Amino acid sequence: MNKKVLLSIKDLQISFDIGKKQKFVAVEDVSFDIYEGETFALVGESGSGKTTIGRAIVRINPAAKGSIYFDGKQITGKLTKEEDEFVIRSIQMIFQDPAASLNERATVDYIVSEGLYNFNLFKDEADRHAKVVKALTDVGLLEEHLTRYPHEFSGGQRQRIGIARALIMEPKLVVADEPISALDVSIRAQVLNLLKKLQEDKNLTYLFVAHDLSVVRFISDRIAVIHKGKIVELAETEELFKNPLHPYTRSLLSAIPMPDPIYEKSKKLFKYEEAKHDYSTEKPKMQEVLPGHFIYASETELIEYRKQLKEDK
């Protein structure tokens, strides 16, 4: 059975003005599809461009080149008012810092209701109240929390408020921008389990942005590894962990801390050396090395990666 593509990114480039008519290219030649109902993870170090892509999907960052299609409709460029409203309602974002993303002067009731007010998504006051209470209970909060302010909650509770604010709009796609990185370790598993449960209950699709491969292994169906604004490897989760090919992917995997102190002490970190890639004669591109497993490589490198796969087997 063919999977339905919900979001499709084609040759995306995002740049920023840095003065004196100069531009900084943050993301270049990025292409991938997200299927309906899956969790697609975008993983890379700080500054790699992963959040920039997420913000482009929700139309915060404009695309310099390329296109983004959502549910078969192009959402880059100028949209009509109706198209813009469709995108806002259908694609919601959970932000990295729950404290910074919530209005400290507004009650939880207003924060979660804001989307309902903006799009007039309720019949009357009783209907609005019922929807807000349902959104809060869905994320494990109580009706009595409605009158409180964000500073009265813990970090994990504030992130739950952010999730409720996103899900009350009944979106098809949720961009989760490192939703657990600002939380205590003990709270992270709770929020991840909550996201998985909500996905099953509401048939949600996630773009999960993270810098930790061990976290995305738990929640994602497919993973794209991004480095300096370019995707270098893309595969199903277990395939990526089983056969990491690109040196940058292998360096990320080697950096995952292990709970065994003896192993941790003796393990060798894989260092990614960018200088080894000489693309002066052969230009690299995304190529399929195994079914569903893509890698950013030149033709010569692709031959080497295929040899490596045979040796590993």
PDB file of C-alpha atoms in Angstrom:
ATOM      1  CA  MET A   1       0.000   0.000   0.000  1.00  0.00           C
ATOM      2  CA  ASN A   2       1.383   3.413  -1.000  1.00  0.00           C
ATOM      3  CA  LYS A   3       1.885   5.873   1.822  1.00  0.00           C
ATOM      4  CA  LYS A   4       0.352   9.317   1.453  1.00  0.00           C
ATOM      5  CA  VAL A   5       2.891  12.157   1.355  1.00  0.00           C
ATOM      6  CA  LEU A   6       1.645  14.881   3.701  1.00  0.00           C
ATOM      7  CA  LEU A   7       4.605  17.276   3.433  1.00  0.00           C
ATOM      8  CA  SER A   8       7.111  17.475   0.601  1.00  0.00           C
ATOM      9  CA  ILE A   9      10.191  19.704   0.559  1.00  0.00           C
ATOM     10  CA  LYS A  10      11.974  20.183  -2.779  1.00  0.00           C
ATOM     11  CA  ASP A  11      15.428  21.796  -3.168  1.00  0.00           C
ATOM     12  CA  LEU A  12      14.831  24.158  -0.243  1.00  0.00           C
ATOM     13  CA  GLN A  13      17.244  27.007   0.371  1.00  0.00           C
ATOM     14  CA  ILE A  14      16.914  29.471   3.256  1.00  0.00           C
ATOM     15  CA  SER A  15      19.194  32.484   3.594  1.00  0.00           C
ATOM     16  CA  PHE A  16      19.468  35.512   5.888  1.00  0.00           C
ATOM     17  CA  ASP A  17      20.725  39.034   5.234  1.00  0.00           C
ATOM     18  CA  ILE A  18      23.903  39.760   7.219  1.00  0.00           C
ATOM     19  CA  GLY A  19      24.497  43.311   5.987  1.00  0.00           C
ATOM     20  CA  LYS A  20      26.366  44.982   3.122  1.00  0.00           C
ATOM     21  CA  LYS A  21      24.234  43.081   0.591  1.00  0.00           C
ATOM     22  CA  GLN A  22      25.625  39.787   1.867  1.00  0.00           C
ATOM     23  CA  LYS A  23      23.576  36.694   2.647  1.00  0.00           C
ATOM     24  CA  PHE A  24      24.226  33.729   4.896  1.00  0.00           C
ATOM     25  CA  VAL A  25      22.879  30.475   3.422  1.00  0.00           C
ATOM     26  CA  ALA A  26      21.600  28.496   6.415  1.00  0.00           C
ATOM     27  CA  VAL A  27      19.920  25.668   4.478  1.00  0.00           C
ATOM     28  CA  GLU A  28      20.736  24.492   0.951  1.00  0.00           C
ATOM     29  CA  ASP A  29      19.345  21.858  -1.452  1.00  0.00           C
ATOM     30  CA  VAL A  30      17.212  20.127   1.186  1.00  0.00           C
ATOM     31  CA  SER A  31      14.618  17.645  -0.091  1.00  0.00           C
ATOM     32  CA  PHE A  32      12.532  15.086   1.799  1.00  0.00           C
ATOM     33  CA  ASP A  33       8.966  13.811   2.169  1.00  0.00           C
ATOM     34  CA  ILE A  34       6.989  13.202   5.358  1.00  0.00           C
ATOM     35  CA  TYR A  35       4.280  10.548   5.190  1.00  0.00           C
ATOM     36  CA  GLU A  36       0.927  10.878   6.887  1.00  0.00           C
ATOM     37  CA  GLY A  37       0.910   9.410  10.403  1.00  0.00           C
ATOM     38  CA  GLU A  38       4.678   9.021  10.777  1.00  0.00           C
ATOM     39  CA  THR A  39       7.283  10.707  12.959  1.00  0.00           C
ATOM     40  CA  PHE A  40      10.088  12.095  10.821  1.00  0.00           C
ATOM     41  CA  ALA A  41      13.139  13.186  12.817  1.00  0.00           C
ATOM     42  CA  LEU A  42      15.598  15.870  11.743  1.00  0.00           C
ATOM     43  CA  VAL A  43      18.833  15.475  13.699  1.00  0.00           C
ATOM     44  CA  GLY A  44      21.989  17.576  13.808  1.00  0.00           C
ATOM     45  CA  GLU A  45      24.201  19.696  16.021  1.00  0.00           C
ATOM     46  CA  SER A  46      23.389  23.262  17.046  1.00  0.00           C
ATOM     47  CA  GLY A  47      23.492  25.604  14.054  1.00  0.00           C
ATOM     48  CA  SER A  48      22.986  22.834  11.482  1.00  0.00           C
ATOM     49  CA  GLY A  49      19.761  24.381  10.157  1.00  0.00           C
ATOM     50  CA  LYS A  50      17.202  21.920  11.523  1.00  0.00           C
ATOM     51  CA  THR A  51      15.115  24.496  13.416  1.00  0.00           C
ATOM     52  CA  THR A  52      15.385  26.858  10.434  1.00  0.00           C
ATOM     53  CA  ILE A  53      13.667  24.220   8.276  1.00  0.00           C
ATOM     54  CA  GLY A  54      10.939  23.732  10.889  1.00  0.00           C
ATOM     55  CA  ARG A  55      10.317  27.475  11.019  1.00  0.00           C
ATOM     56  CA  ALA A  56      10.155  27.613   7.217  1.00  0.00           C
ATOM     57  CA  ILE A  57       7.425  24.949   7.236  1.00  0.00           C
ATOM     58  CA  VAL A  58       5.265  27.080   9.553  1.00  0.00           C
ATOM     59  CA  ARG A  59       6.107  30.122   7.379  1.00  0.00           C
ATOM     60  CA  ILE A  60       8.176  32.014   9.948  1.00  0.00           C
ATOM     61  CA  ASN A  61      11.303  31.829   7.760  1.00  0.00           C
ATOM     62  CA  PRO A  62      10.748  32.540   4.041  1.00  0.00           C
ATOM     63  CA  ALA A  63      12.290  30.197   1.467  1.00  0.00           C
ATOM     64  CA  ALA A  64      14.904  31.807  -0.807  1.00  0.00           C
ATOM     65  CA  LYS A  65      14.631  28.945  -3.316  1.00  0.00           C
ATOM     66  CA  GLY A  66      12.800  25.670  -3.657  1.00  0.00           C
ATOM     67  CA  SER A  67       9.289  24.798  -2.551  1.00  0.00           C
ATOM     68  CA  ILE A  68       7.281  23.216   0.256  1.00  0.00           C
ATOM     69  CA  TYR A  69       4.087  21.305  -0.486  1.00  0.00           C
ATOM     70  CA  PHE A  70       1.579  20.446   2.228  1.00  0.00           C
ATOM     71  CA  ASP A  71      -1.330  18.118   1.531  1.00  0.00           C
ATOM     72  CA  GLY A  72      -0.726  18.584  -2.201  1.00  0.00           C
ATOM     73  CA  LYS A  73      -0.724  22.406  -2.051  1.00  0.00           C
ATOM     74  CA  GLN A  74       2.318  24.651  -2.372  1.00  0.00           C
ATOM     75  CA  ILE A  75       2.703  26.741   0.795  1.00  0.00           C
ATOM     76  CA  THR A  76       5.843  28.721  -0.105  1.00  0.00           C
ATOM     77  CA  GLY A  77       5.500  32.144  -1.690  1.00  0.00           C
ATOM     78  CA  LYS A  78       2.470  34.378  -1.527  1.00  0.00           C
ATOM     79  CA  LEU A  79      -0.764  32.765  -0.330  1.00  0.00           C
ATOM     80  CA  THR A  80      -4.341  33.984  -0.242  1.00  0.00           C
ATOM     81  CA  LYS A  81      -5.891  34.697   3.153  1.00  0.00           C
ATOM     82  CA  GLU A  82      -7.809  31.399   3.024  1.00  0.00           C
ATOM     83  CA  GLU A  83      -4.665  29.426   2.116  1.00  0.00           C
ATOM     84  CA  ASP A  84      -2.688  31.120   4.891  1.00  0.00           C
ATOM     85  CA  GLU A  85      -5.382  30.270   7.446  1.00  0.00           C
ATOM     86  CA  PHE A  86      -5.398  26.664   6.222  1.00  0.00           C
ATOM     87  CA  VAL A  87      -1.630  26.392   6.796  1.00  0.00           C
ATOM     88  CA  ILE A  88      -1.790  27.996  10.256  1.00  0.00           C
ATOM     89  CA  ARG A  89      -4.586  25.687  11.379  1.00  0.00           C
ATOM     90  CA  SER A  90      -3.143  22.533   9.823  1.00  0.00           C
ATOM     91  CA  ILE A  91       0.519  22.959  10.858  1.00  0.00           C
ATOM     92  CA  GLN A  92       1.309  23.802  14.465  1.00  0.00           C
ATOM     93  CA  MET A  93       4.638  24.124  16.265  1.00  0.00           C
ATOM     94  CA  ILE A  94       5.817  23.074  19.721  1.00  0.00           C
ATOM     95  CA  PHE A  95       8.718  25.329  20.665  1.00  0.00           C
ATOM     96  CA  GLN A  96      11.989  24.373  22.340  1.00  0.00           C
ATOM     97  CA  ASP A  97      11.815  26.618  25.402  1.00  0.00           C
ATOM     98  CA  PRO A  98       8.404  26.342  27.102  1.00  0.00           C
ATOM     99  CA  ALA A  99       9.130  29.336  29.332  1.00  0.00           C
ATOM    100  CA  ALA A 100       9.994  31.685  26.455  1.00  0.00           C
ATOM    101  CA  SER A 101       7.165  30.520  24.175  1.00  0.00           C
ATOM    102  CA  LEU A 102       4.343  31.265  26.637  1.00  0.00           C
ATOM    103  CA  ASN A 103       3.020  34.740  27.466  1.00  0.00           C
ATOM    104  CA  GLU A 104       3.867  35.248  31.143  1.00  0.00           C
ATOM    105  CA  ARG A 105       1.089  37.850  31.523  1.00  0.00           C
ATOM    106  CA  ALA A 106      -1.670  35.601  30.172  1.00  0.00           C
ATOM    107  CA  THR A 107      -3.537  32.834  31.956  1.00  0.00           C
ATOM    108  CA  VAL A 108      -3.424  29.265  30.688  1.00  0.00           C
ATOM    109  CA  ASP A 109      -7.059  29.682  29.638  1.00  0.00           C
ATOM    110  CA  TYR A 110      -6.182  32.550  27.288  1.00  0.00           C
ATOM    111  CA  ILE A 111      -2.931  30.958  26.017  1.00  0.00           C
ATOM    112  CA  VAL A 112      -4.644  27.735  24.956  1.00  0.00           C
ATOM    113  CA  SER A 113      -7.722  29.619  23.647  1.00  0.00           C
ATOM    114  CA  GLU A 114      -5.841  32.120  21.494  1.00  0.00           C
ATOM    115  CA  GLY A 115      -6.094  30.047  18.310  1.00  0.00           C
ATOM    116  CA  LEU A 116      -9.793  29.486  18.905  1.00  0.00           C
ATOM    117  CA  TYR A 117     -10.338  33.241  19.231  1.00  0.00           C
ATOM    118  CA  ASN A 118      -8.255  34.062  16.135  1.00  0.00           C
ATOM    119  CA  PHE A 119     -10.177  31.664  13.889  1.00  0.00           C
ATOM    120  CA  ASN A 120     -13.526  31.752  15.676  1.00  0.00           C
ATOM    121  CA  LEU A 121     -13.486  27.999  16.246  1.00  0.00           C
ATOM    122  CA  PHE A 122     -16.185  27.798  18.905  1.00  0.00           C
ATOM    123  CA  LYS A 123     -19.966  28.214  19.004  1.00  0.00           C
ATOM    124  CA  ASP A 124     -20.238  29.966  22.343  1.00  0.00           C
ATOM    125  CA  GLU A 125     -18.370  30.473  25.618  1.00  0.00           C
ATOM    126  CA  ALA A 126     -19.421  27.058  26.958  1.00  0.00           C
ATOM    127  CA  ASP A 127     -18.086  25.348  23.814  1.00  0.00           C
ATOM    128  CA  ARG A 128     -14.781  27.242  24.033  1.00  0.00           C
ATOM    129  CA  HIS A 129     -14.377  26.333  27.711  1.00  0.00           C
ATOM    130  CA  ALA A 130     -15.120  22.658  27.001  1.00  0.00           C
ATOM    131  CA  LYS A 131     -12.525  22.555  24.197  1.00  0.00           C
ATOM    132  CA  VAL A 132      -9.838  24.121  26.398  1.00  0.00           C
ATOM    133  CA  VAL A 133     -10.552  21.744  29.287  1.00  0.00           C
ATOM    134  CA  LYS A 134     -10.393  18.781  26.877  1.00  0.00           C
ATOM    135  CA  ALA A 135      -7.044  20.004  25.470  1.00  0.00           C
ATOM    136  CA  LEU A 136      -5.604  20.332  28.984  1.00  0.00           C
ATOM    137  CA  THR A 137      -6.829  16.948  30.190  1.00  0.00           C
ATOM    138  CA  ASP A 138      -5.436  15.351  27.010  1.00  0.00           C
ATOM    139  CA  VAL A 139      -1.948  16.489  28.037  1.00  0.00           C
ATOM    140  CA  GLY A 140      -2.339  15.517  31.702  1.00  0.00           C
ATOM    141  CA  LEU A 141      -3.301  18.883  33.223  1.00  0.00           C
ATOM    142  CA  LEU A 142      -6.416  19.827  35.208  1.00  0.00           C
ATOM    143  CA  GLU A 143      -9.290  22.269  34.756  1.00  0.00           C
ATOM    144  CA  GLU A 144      -8.151  24.144  37.865  1.00  0.00           C
ATOM    145  CA  HIS A 145      -4.958  25.123  36.000  1.00  0.00           C
ATOM    146  CA  LEU A 146      -6.941  27.411  33.667  1.00  0.00           C
ATOM    147  CA  THR A 147      -6.678  30.471  35.894  1.00  0.00           C
ATOM    148  CA  ARG A 148      -2.965  30.116  36.613  1.00  0.00           C
ATOM    149  CA  TYR A 149       0.005  31.792  34.893  1.00  0.00           C
ATOM    150  CA  PRO A 150       2.982  30.046  33.218  1.00  0.00           C
ATOM    151  CA  HIS A 151       5.455  30.941  35.990  1.00  0.00           C
ATOM    152  CA  GLU A 152       3.372  28.879  38.430  1.00  0.00           C
ATOM    153  CA  PHE A 153       4.208  25.639  36.582  1.00  0.00           C
ATOM    154  CA  SER A 154       7.250  23.393  36.273  1.00  0.00           C
ATOM    155  CA  GLY A 155       9.140  23.104  32.986  1.00  0.00           C
ATOM    156  CA  GLY A 156       7.398  19.860  32.076  1.00  0.00           C
ATOM    157  CA  GLN A 157       3.972  21.331  32.829  1.00  0.00           C
ATOM    158  CA  ARG A 158       4.743  24.433  30.750  1.00  0.00           C
ATOM    159  CA  GLN A 159       5.673  22.238  27.806  1.00  0.00           C
ATOM    160  CA  ARG A 160       2.356  20.400  28.223  1.00  0.00           C
ATOM    161  CA  ILE A 161       0.605  23.785  27.985  1.00  0.00           C
ATOM    162  CA  GLY A 162       2.494  24.437  24.739  1.00  0.00           C
ATOM    163  CA  ILE A 163       1.402  21.044  23.408  1.00  0.00           C
ATOM    164  CA  ALA A 164      -2.229  21.755  24.374  1.00  0.00           C
ATOM    165  CA  ARG A 165      -2.054  25.140  22.598  1.00  0.00           C
ATOM    166  CA  ALA A 166      -0.849  23.416  19.418  1.00  0.00           C
ATOM    167  CA  LEU A 167      -3.269  20.481  19.479  1.00  0.00           C
ATOM    168  CA  ILE A 168      -6.427  22.485  20.210  1.00  0.00           C
ATOM    169  CA  MET A 169      -6.196  23.665  16.570  1.00  0.00           C
ATOM    170  CA  GLU A 170      -6.596  20.021  15.442  1.00  0.00           C
ATOM    171  CA  PRO A 171      -3.547  20.145  13.146  1.00  0.00           C
ATOM    172  CA  LYS A 172      -2.493  17.457  10.689  1.00  0.00           C
ATOM    173  CA  LEU A 173       1.235  18.141  11.146  1.00  0.00           C
ATOM    174  CA  VAL A 174       3.082  19.158  14.312  1.00  0.00           C
ATOM    175  CA  VAL A 175       6.612  20.567  14.126  1.00  0.00           C
ATOM    176  CA  ALA A 176       8.199  19.650  17.482  1.00  0.00           C
ATOM    177  CA  ASP A 177      11.338  21.786  17.807  1.00  0.00           C
ATOM    178  CA  GLU A 178      13.494  20.026  20.404  1.00  0.00           C
ATOM    179  CA  PRO A 179      10.480  19.793  22.739  1.00  0.00           C
ATOM    180  CA  ILE A 180      12.360  18.018  25.541  1.00  0.00           C
ATOM    181  CA  SER A 181      15.846  19.570  25.414  1.00  0.00           C
ATOM    182  CA  ALA A 182      14.982  22.247  28.014  1.00  0.00           C
ATOM    183  CA  LEU A 183      13.451  19.719  30.417  1.00  0.00           C
ATOM    184  CA  ASP A 184      14.918  17.669  33.260  1.00  0.00           C
ATOM    185  CA  VAL A 185      15.961  14.148  32.303  1.00  0.00           C
ATOM    186  CA  SER A 186      13.255  12.646  34.555  1.00  0.00           C
ATOM    187  CA  ILE A 187      10.543  14.607  32.708  1.00  0.00           C
ATOM    188  CA  ARG A 188      11.736  13.903  29.147  1.00  0.00           C
ATOM    189  CA  ALA A 189      10.371  10.347  28.979  1.00  0.00           C
ATOM    190  CA  GLN A 190       6.965  11.569  30.200  1.00  0.00           C
ATOM    191  CA  VAL A 191       6.710  14.171  27.423  1.00  0.00           C
ATOM    192  CA  LEU A 192       7.902  11.692  24.758  1.00  0.00           C
ATOM    193  CA  ASN A 193       5.335   9.121  25.903  1.00  0.00           C
ATOM    194  CA  LEU A 194       2.665  11.825  25.856  1.00  0.00           C
ATOM    195  CA  LEU A 195       3.566  12.800  22.274  1.00  0.00           C
ATOM    196  CA  LYS A 196       3.401   9.164  21.150  1.00  0.00           C
ATOM    197  CA  LYS A 197       0.030   8.644  22.823  1.00  0.00           C
ATOM    198  CA  LEU A 198      -1.424  11.829  21.306  1.00  0.00           C
ATOM    199  CA  GLN A 199      -0.148  10.767  17.886  1.00  0.00           C
ATOM    200  CA  GLU A 200      -2.019   7.467  18.138  1.00  0.00           C
ATOM    201  CA  ASP A 201      -5.200   9.058  19.526  1.00  0.00           C
ATOM    202  CA  LYS A 202      -5.365  11.943  17.051  1.00  0.00           C
ATOM    203  CA  ASN A 203      -3.634  10.453  13.980  1.00  0.00           C
ATOM    204  CA  LEU A 204      -0.953  13.157  14.043  1.00  0.00           C
ATOM    205  CA  THR A 205       2.140  13.493  11.884  1.00  0.00           C
ATOM    206  CA  TYR A 206       5.314  14.821  13.527  1.00  0.00           C
ATOM    207  CA  LEU A 207       8.443  16.533  12.315  1.00  0.00           C
ATOM    208  CA  PHE A 208      10.620  15.979  15.365  1.00  0.00           C
ATOM    209  CA  VAL A 209      13.689  18.233  15.533  1.00  0.00           C
ATOM    210  CA  ALA A 210      16.481  17.094  17.857  1.00  0.00           C
ATOM    211  CA  HIS A 211      20.236  16.924  18.353  1.00  0.00           C
ATOM    212  CA  ASP A 212      20.256  13.594  20.224  1.00  0.00           C
ATOM    213  CA  LEU A 213      20.007  10.405  18.142  1.00  0.00           C
ATOM    214  CA  SER A 214      19.219   8.289  21.213  1.00  0.00           C
ATOM    215  CA  VAL A 215      16.033  10.319  21.801  1.00  0.00           C
ATOM    216  CA  VAL A 216      14.750  10.108  18.233  1.00  0.00           C
ATOM    217  CA  ARG A 217      15.357   6.356  18.114  1.00  0.00           C
ATOM    218  CA  PHE A 218      12.552   5.970  20.638  1.00  0.00           C
ATOM    219  CA  ILE A 219       9.966   8.101  18.845  1.00  0.00           C
ATOM    220  CA  SER A 220      10.781   8.313  15.113  1.00  0.00           C
ATOM    221  CA  ASP A 221       9.993   6.148  12.083  1.00  0.00           C
ATOM    222  CA  ARG A 222      12.603   7.751   9.809  1.00  0.00           C
ATOM    223  CA  ILE A 223      15.604   9.972  10.501  1.00  0.00           C
ATOM    224  CA  ALA A 224      17.342  12.608   8.387  1.00  0.00           C
ATOM    225  CA  VAL A 225      20.789  13.702   9.580  1.00  0.00           C
ATOM    226  CA  ILE A 226      21.608  17.318   8.751  1.00  0.00           C
ATOM    227  CA  HIS A 227      25.040  18.976   8.791  1.00  0.00           C
ATOM    228  CA  LYS A 228      25.762  22.615   7.915  1.00  0.00           C
ATOM    229  CA  GLY A 229      22.408  23.077   6.205  1.00  0.00           C
ATOM    230  CA  LYS A 230      22.532  19.919   4.078  1.00  0.00           C
ATOM    231  CA  ILE A 231      21.000  16.511   4.718  1.00  0.00           C
ATOM    232  CA  VAL A 232      23.826  13.963   4.611  1.00  0.00           C
ATOM    233  CA  GLU A 233      21.895  10.739   5.358  1.00  0.00           C
ATOM    234  CA  LEU A 234      18.267   9.632   5.479  1.00  0.00           C
ATOM    235  CA  ALA A 235      16.904   6.206   6.409  1.00  0.00           C
ATOM    236  CA  GLU A 236      14.384   4.322   8.529  1.00  0.00           C
ATOM    237  CA  THR A 237      15.342   4.505  12.208  1.00  0.00           C
ATOM    238  CA  GLU A 238      16.609   0.979  12.792  1.00  0.00           C
ATOM    239  CA  GLU A 239      18.334   0.919   9.397  1.00  0.00           C
ATOM    240  CA  LEU A 240      20.251   4.086  10.287  1.00  0.00           C
ATOM    241  CA  PHE A 241      21.384   2.647  13.616  1.00  0.00           C
ATOM    242  CA  LYS A 242      22.255  -0.692  12.022  1.00  0.00           C
ATOM    243  CA  ASN A 243      24.101   0.689   8.973  1.00  0.00           C
ATOM    244  CA  PRO A 244      25.298   4.259   9.620  1.00  0.00           C
ATOM    245  CA  LEU A 245      27.322   5.160   6.536  1.00  0.00           C
ATOM    246  CA  HIS A 246      28.103   8.864   6.441  1.00  0.00           C
ATOM    247  CA  PRO A 247      31.044   9.793   8.705  1.00  0.00           C
ATOM    248  CA  TYR A 248      29.016  12.585  10.311  1.00  0.00           C
ATOM    249  CA  THR A 249      26.223  10.144  11.232  1.00  0.00           C
ATOM    250  CA  ARG A 250      28.780   7.772  12.710  1.00  0.00           C
ATOM    251  CA  SER A 251      30.303  10.601  14.750  1.00  0.00           C
ATOM    252  CA  LEU A 252      26.876  11.490  16.175  1.00  0.00           C
ATOM    253  CA  LEU A 253      26.210   7.862  17.080  1.00  0.00           C
ATOM    254  CA  SER A 254      29.591   7.483  18.762  1.00  0.00           C
ATOM    255  CA  ALA A 255      28.811  10.529  20.937  1.00  0.00           C
ATOM    256  CA  ILE A 256      25.726   8.913  22.504  1.00  0.00           C
ATOM    257  CA  PRO A 257      26.537   8.292  26.190  1.00  0.00           C
ATOM    258  CA  MET A 258      26.090   4.714  27.415  1.00  0.00           C
ATOM    259  CA  PRO A 259      24.907   3.734  30.922  1.00  0.00           C
ATOM    260  CA  ASP A 260      27.783   1.228  31.269  1.00  0.00           C
ATOM    261  CA  PRO A 261      30.738   3.108  32.885  1.00  0.00           C
ATOM    262  CA  ILE A 262      33.279   0.459  31.816  1.00  0.00           C
ATOM    263  CA  TYR A 263      32.190   0.597  28.174  1.00  0.00           C
ATOM    264  CA  GLU A 264      31.948   4.393  28.282  1.00  0.00           C
ATOM    265  CA  LYS A 265      35.512   4.646  29.560  1.00  0.00           C
ATOM    266  CA  SER A 266      36.946   2.405  26.862  1.00  0.00           C
ATOM    267  CA  LYS A 267      34.891   3.458  23.828  1.00  0.00           C
ATOM    268  CA  LYS A 268      36.498   5.453  21.035  1.00  0.00           C
ATOM    269  CA  LEU A 269      34.793   8.521  19.663  1.00  0.00           C
ATOM    270  CA  PHE A 270      34.525   8.681  15.883  1.00  0.00           C
ATOM    271  CA  LYS A 271      35.784  12.079  14.748  1.00  0.00           C
ATOM    272  CA  TYR A 272      34.232  13.570  11.628  1.00  0.00           C
ATOM    273  CA  GLU A 273      36.876  15.137   9.393  1.00  0.00           C
ATOM    274  CA  GLU A 274      35.266  17.310   6.767  1.00  0.00           C
ATOM    275  CA  ALA A 275      38.532  17.935   4.915  1.00  0.00           C
ATOM    276  CA  LYS A 276      38.546  14.352   3.621  1.00  0.00           C
ATOM    277  CA  HIS A 277      35.669  15.157   1.263  1.00  0.00           C
ATOM    278  CA  ASP A 278      37.072  16.546  -1.980  1.00  0.00           C
ATOM    279  CA  TYR A 279      34.197  17.546  -4.245  1.00  0.00           C
ATOM    280  CA  SER A 280      36.216  19.623  -6.713  1.00  0.00           C
ATOM    281  CA  THR A 281      35.887  16.999  -9.490  1.00  0.00           C
ATOM    282  CA  GLU A 282      32.655  15.178  -8.549  1.00  0.00           C
ATOM    283  CA  LYS A 283      29.653  16.964  -7.133  1.00  0.00           C
ATOM    284  CA  PRO A 284      27.791  15.078  -4.398  1.00  0.00           C
ATOM    285  CA  LYS A 285      24.033  14.529  -4.327  1.00  0.00           C
ATOM    286  CA  MET A 286      21.488  12.497  -2.386  1.00  0.00           C
ATOM    287  CA  GLN A 287      21.730   8.915  -3.667  1.00  0.00           C
ATOM    288  CA  GLU A 288      19.963   5.696  -2.696  1.00  0.00           C
ATOM    289  CA  VAL A 289      22.476   3.187  -1.367  1.00  0.00           C
ATOM    290  CA  LEU A 290      19.810   0.742  -0.109  1.00  0.00           C
ATOM    291  CA  PRO A 291      16.010   0.806  -0.558  1.00  0.00           C
ATOM    292  CA  GLY A 292      14.868   3.833   1.475  1.00  0.00           C
ATOM    293  CA  HIS A 293      18.425   4.602   2.640  1.00  0.00           C
ATOM    294  CA  PHE A 294      19.834   7.772   1.058  1.00  0.00           C
ATOM    295  CA  ILE A 295      23.237   9.350   1.473  1.00  0.00           C
ATOM    296  CA  TYR A 296      24.829  12.615   0.330  1.00  0.00           C
ATOM    297  CA  ALA A 297      27.790  11.420  -1.726  1.00  0.00           C
ATOM    298  CA  SER A 298      29.646  11.539  -5.025  1.00  0.00           C
ATOM    299  CA  GLU A 299      29.641   8.527  -7.352  1.00  0.00           C
ATOM    300  CA  THR A 300      33.093   7.474  -6.094  1.00  0.00           C
ATOM    301  CA  GLU A 301      31.965   7.713  -2.461  1.00  0.00           C
ATOM    302  CA  LEU A 302      28.799   5.743  -3.250  1.00  0.00           C
ATOM    303  CA  ILE A 303      30.925   2.829  -4.485  1.00  0.00           C
ATOM    304  CA  GLU A 304      32.929   2.973  -1.247  1.00  0.00           C
ATOM    305  CA  TYR A 305      29.776   3.012   0.896  1.00  0.00           C
ATOM    306  CA  ARG A 306      28.419  -0.041  -0.958  1.00  0.00           C
ATOM    307  CA  LYS A 307      31.701  -1.855  -0.367  1.00  0.00           C
ATOM    308  CA  GLN A 308      31.490  -0.941   3.311  1.00  0.00           C
ATOM    309  CA  LEU A 309      27.973  -2.417   3.513  1.00  0.00           C
ATOM    310  CA  LYS A 310      29.169  -5.713   2.005  1.00  0.00           C
ATOM    311  CA  GLU A 311      32.102  -5.875   4.449  1.00  0.00           C
ATOM    312  CA  ASP A 312      29.828  -5.213   7.432  1.00  0.00           C
ATOM    313  CA  LYS A 313      27.565  -8.100   6.388  1.00  0.00           C
TER     314      LYS A 313
END
